[in-house]
Amino acid sequence: TSKSLAKTNKDLTGKIDKKKYANKDLTGKIDKKKYANRHCNILLIDDLYSTGATVKACTEKLKEDSLIDNVYVFTVAKTRT
C-alpha cells in the first residue's frame, strides 16, 4: 500500500487539514528504503496547482537522496493567473 504525504479529513470536501500539517516536519513520511536499490519514477497527484510551491517542495524532497529518475505531476485543476 502507498502512503500519502498528507492525509485528508474525513469530511465530504476532502480538504487537506492544513492547520495540522502546516508546520510539521514530514521527514521520513516517504519510505525511501523501498526504492533505495533501483531507479524509479513517481507520479505526484495534487488537487490544485496554483503557485507550484507544493509540487516543487515535494519533488525536491523526493529527489533528495534517492534514485528517483522522474517525478510526473497530475493535477485536477489550475488556478487562473
XYZ file of N, CA and C in Angstrom:
243
model
N 0.837 -1.192 0.000
C 0.000 0.000 0.000
C 0.875 1.246 0.000
N 0.397 2.284 -0.638
C 1.158 3.527 -0.675
C 0.679 4.467 0.416
N 1.555 5.355 0.803
C 1.219 6.324 1.843
C 1.276 7.716 1.241
N 0.381 8.579 1.663
C 0.377 9.945 1.151
C 1.164 10.847 2.091
N 1.608 11.994 1.571
C 2.336 12.946 2.395
C 1.435 13.585 3.431
N 0.222 13.889 3.054
C -0.736 14.484 3.982
C -2.059 13.757 3.836
N -2.655 13.437 4.940
C -3.922 12.719 4.888
C -5.074 13.722 4.824
N -6.154 13.319 4.205
C -7.297 14.213 4.080
C -8.254 14.022 5.242
N -9.019 15.062 5.511
C -10.072 14.962 6.519
C -11.116 13.984 6.036
N -11.908 13.491 6.942
C -12.946 12.550 6.548
C -14.263 13.263 6.234
N -14.190 14.573 6.053
C -15.408 15.295 5.685
C -15.655 15.148 4.182
N -16.785 15.602 3.723
C -17.162 15.420 2.323
C -16.330 16.251 1.353
N -15.726 17.325 1.829
C -14.960 18.184 0.926
C -13.605 17.593 0.589
N -13.067 16.766 1.466
C -11.774 16.151 1.213
C -10.611 17.126 1.285
N -10.801 18.270 1.919
C -9.735 19.259 2.019
C -8.631 18.757 2.945
N -7.421 19.148 2.643
C -6.297 18.774 3.496
C -6.354 19.606 4.765
N -6.127 18.961 5.870
C -6.115 19.637 7.159
C -4.810 20.423 7.265
N -4.782 21.621 6.670
C -3.557 22.407 6.595
C -3.058 22.838 7.966
N -3.967 23.102 8.894
C -3.546 23.505 10.233
C -2.745 22.394 10.896
N -3.156 21.170 10.673
C -2.494 20.028 11.298
C -1.100 19.793 10.726
N -0.911 20.024 9.422
C 0.347 19.711 8.762
C 1.189 20.932 8.399
N 0.696 22.136 8.656
C 1.361 23.355 8.192
C 2.800 23.485 8.678
N 3.035 23.281 9.948
C 4.379 23.464 10.495
C 5.029 22.148 10.902
N 4.538 21.067 10.363
C 5.071 19.749 10.707
C 6.220 19.388 9.780
N 7.169 18.703 10.328
C 8.268 18.172 9.535
C 7.827 16.814 9.017
N 7.667 16.691 7.717
C 7.199 15.443 7.120
C 8.352 14.519 6.733
N 9.532 14.794 7.272
C 10.687 13.949 7.005
C 10.400 12.524 7.444
N 10.715 11.605 6.589
C 10.525 10.197 6.928
C 9.144 9.672 6.632
N 8.268 10.487 6.108
C 6.912 10.043 5.791
C 6.873 9.252 4.491
N 7.935 9.334 3.715
C 8.040 8.551 2.488
C 9.099 7.480 2.725
N 8.754 6.256 2.483
C 9.671 5.145 2.712
C 10.641 5.020 1.542
N 11.746 5.755 1.616
C 12.733 5.749 0.533
C 13.519 4.445 0.487
N 13.574 3.732 1.598
C 14.312 2.464 1.629
C 13.738 1.470 0.625
N 12.448 1.577 0.402
C 11.765 0.680 -0.524
C 12.323 0.814 -1.941
N 12.807 2.008 -2.275
C 13.292 2.283 -3.625
C 14.802 2.506 -3.668
N 15.495 2.232 -2.595
C 16.909 2.588 -2.475
C 17.810 1.900 -3.491
N 17.490 0.708 -3.901
C 18.388 -0.050 -4.766
C 17.974 -0.084 -6.231
N 17.026 0.734 -6.614
C 16.609 0.716 -8.014
C 16.103 2.094 -8.433
N 16.225 2.362 -9.699
C 15.705 3.615 -10.241
C 14.194 3.485 -10.388
N 13.486 4.581 -10.183
C 12.035 4.529 -10.325
C 11.498 5.902 -10.713
N 10.251 5.926 -11.112
C 9.530 7.146 -11.447
C 8.399 7.306 -10.447
N 8.038 8.547 -10.162
C 6.984 8.859 -9.197
C 5.888 9.653 -9.897
N 4.652 9.319 -9.596
C 3.514 10.118 -10.045
C 2.968 10.840 -8.827
N 3.069 12.160 -8.826
C 2.591 13.001 -7.733
C 1.225 13.543 -8.128
N 0.217 13.270 -7.318
C -1.148 13.704 -7.621
C -1.548 14.776 -6.624
N -2.001 15.916 -7.151
C -2.438 17.034 -6.314
C -3.766 17.536 -6.852
N -4.598 18.061 -5.982
C -5.924 18.506 -6.410
C -5.905 19.858 -7.114
N -4.967 20.734 -6.754
C -4.974 22.085 -7.302
C -3.546 22.583 -7.503
N -3.277 23.138 -8.663
C -1.973 23.733 -8.951
C -2.170 25.233 -9.008
N -1.564 25.954 -8.061
C -1.693 27.411 -8.092
C -0.320 28.044 -8.299
N 0.508 28.057 -7.284
C 1.840 28.662 -7.424
C 2.914 27.646 -7.772
N 2.623 26.386 -7.571
C 3.607 25.342 -7.825
C 4.482 25.034 -6.624
N 4.240 25.710 -5.507
C 5.073 25.530 -4.314
C 4.996 24.112 -3.759
N 3.809 23.538 -3.714
C 3.650 22.178 -3.187
C 4.365 21.177 -4.073
N 4.167 21.301 -5.371
C 4.801 20.392 -6.325
C 6.320 20.505 -6.234
N 6.820 21.726 -6.167
C 8.265 21.943 -6.093
C 8.845 21.347 -4.813
N 8.202 21.608 -3.681
C 8.698 21.106 -2.394
C 8.692 19.584 -2.348
N 7.620 18.988 -2.817
C 7.521 17.523 -2.820
C 8.547 16.906 -3.755
N 8.711 17.494 -4.927
C 9.666 16.976 -5.902
C 11.090 17.051 -5.363
N 11.443 18.186 -4.768
C 12.784 18.338 -4.206
C 13.030 17.316 -3.099
N 12.043 17.111 -2.246
C 12.184 16.155 -1.141
C 12.315 14.732 -1.666
N 11.530 14.397 -2.658
C 11.580 13.052 -3.226
C 12.921 12.748 -3.888
N 13.493 13.744 -4.554
C 14.722 13.518 -5.314
C 15.989 13.737 -4.481
N 15.832 14.120 -3.214
C 16.965 14.473 -2.363
C 18.074 13.424 -2.336
N 17.804 12.287 -1.794
C 18.858 11.278 -1.693
C 18.322 9.902 -2.063
N 17.769 9.846 -3.230
C 17.234 8.573 -3.700
C 17.503 8.430 -5.194
N 17.107 7.331 -5.741
C 17.349 7.047 -7.155
C 16.124 7.331 -8.017
N 15.353 8.311 -7.632
C 14.165 8.657 -8.403
C 14.604 9.377 -9.674
N 14.213 8.818 -10.800
C 14.603 9.389 -12.089
C 13.727 10.573 -12.481
N 12.416 10.387 -12.400
C 11.469 11.410 -12.838
C 10.324 11.518 -11.850
N 9.820 12.738 -11.711
C 8.603 12.971 -10.940
C 7.595 13.572 -11.903
N 6.524 12.847 -12.141
C 5.448 13.326 -13.002
C 4.353 13.882 -12.111
N 3.705 14.945 -12.566
C 2.685 15.612 -11.759
C 1.355 15.591 -12.491
N 0.321 15.226 -11.764
C -1.049 15.264 -12.281
C -1.872 16.110 -11.325
N -2.516 17.148 -11.859
C -3.403 17.974 -11.037
C -4.781 18.002 -11.672
N -5.769 18.155 -10.833
C -7.153 18.178 -11.297
C -7.520 19.553 -11.832
N -7.004 20.603 -11.206
C -7.360 21.966 -11.610
C -6.163 22.897 -11.445
N -6.169 23.991 -12.205
C -5.141 25.019 -12.106
C -5.831 26.352 -11.913
N -5.298 27.169 -11.013
C -5.892 28.481 -10.798
C -5.512 29.410 -11.940
N -6.322 30.401 -12.147
C -6.030 31.394 -13.186
C -4.977 32.360 -12.684
N -4.136 32.813 -13.602
C -3.102 33.776 -13.206
C -3.291 35.082 -13.915
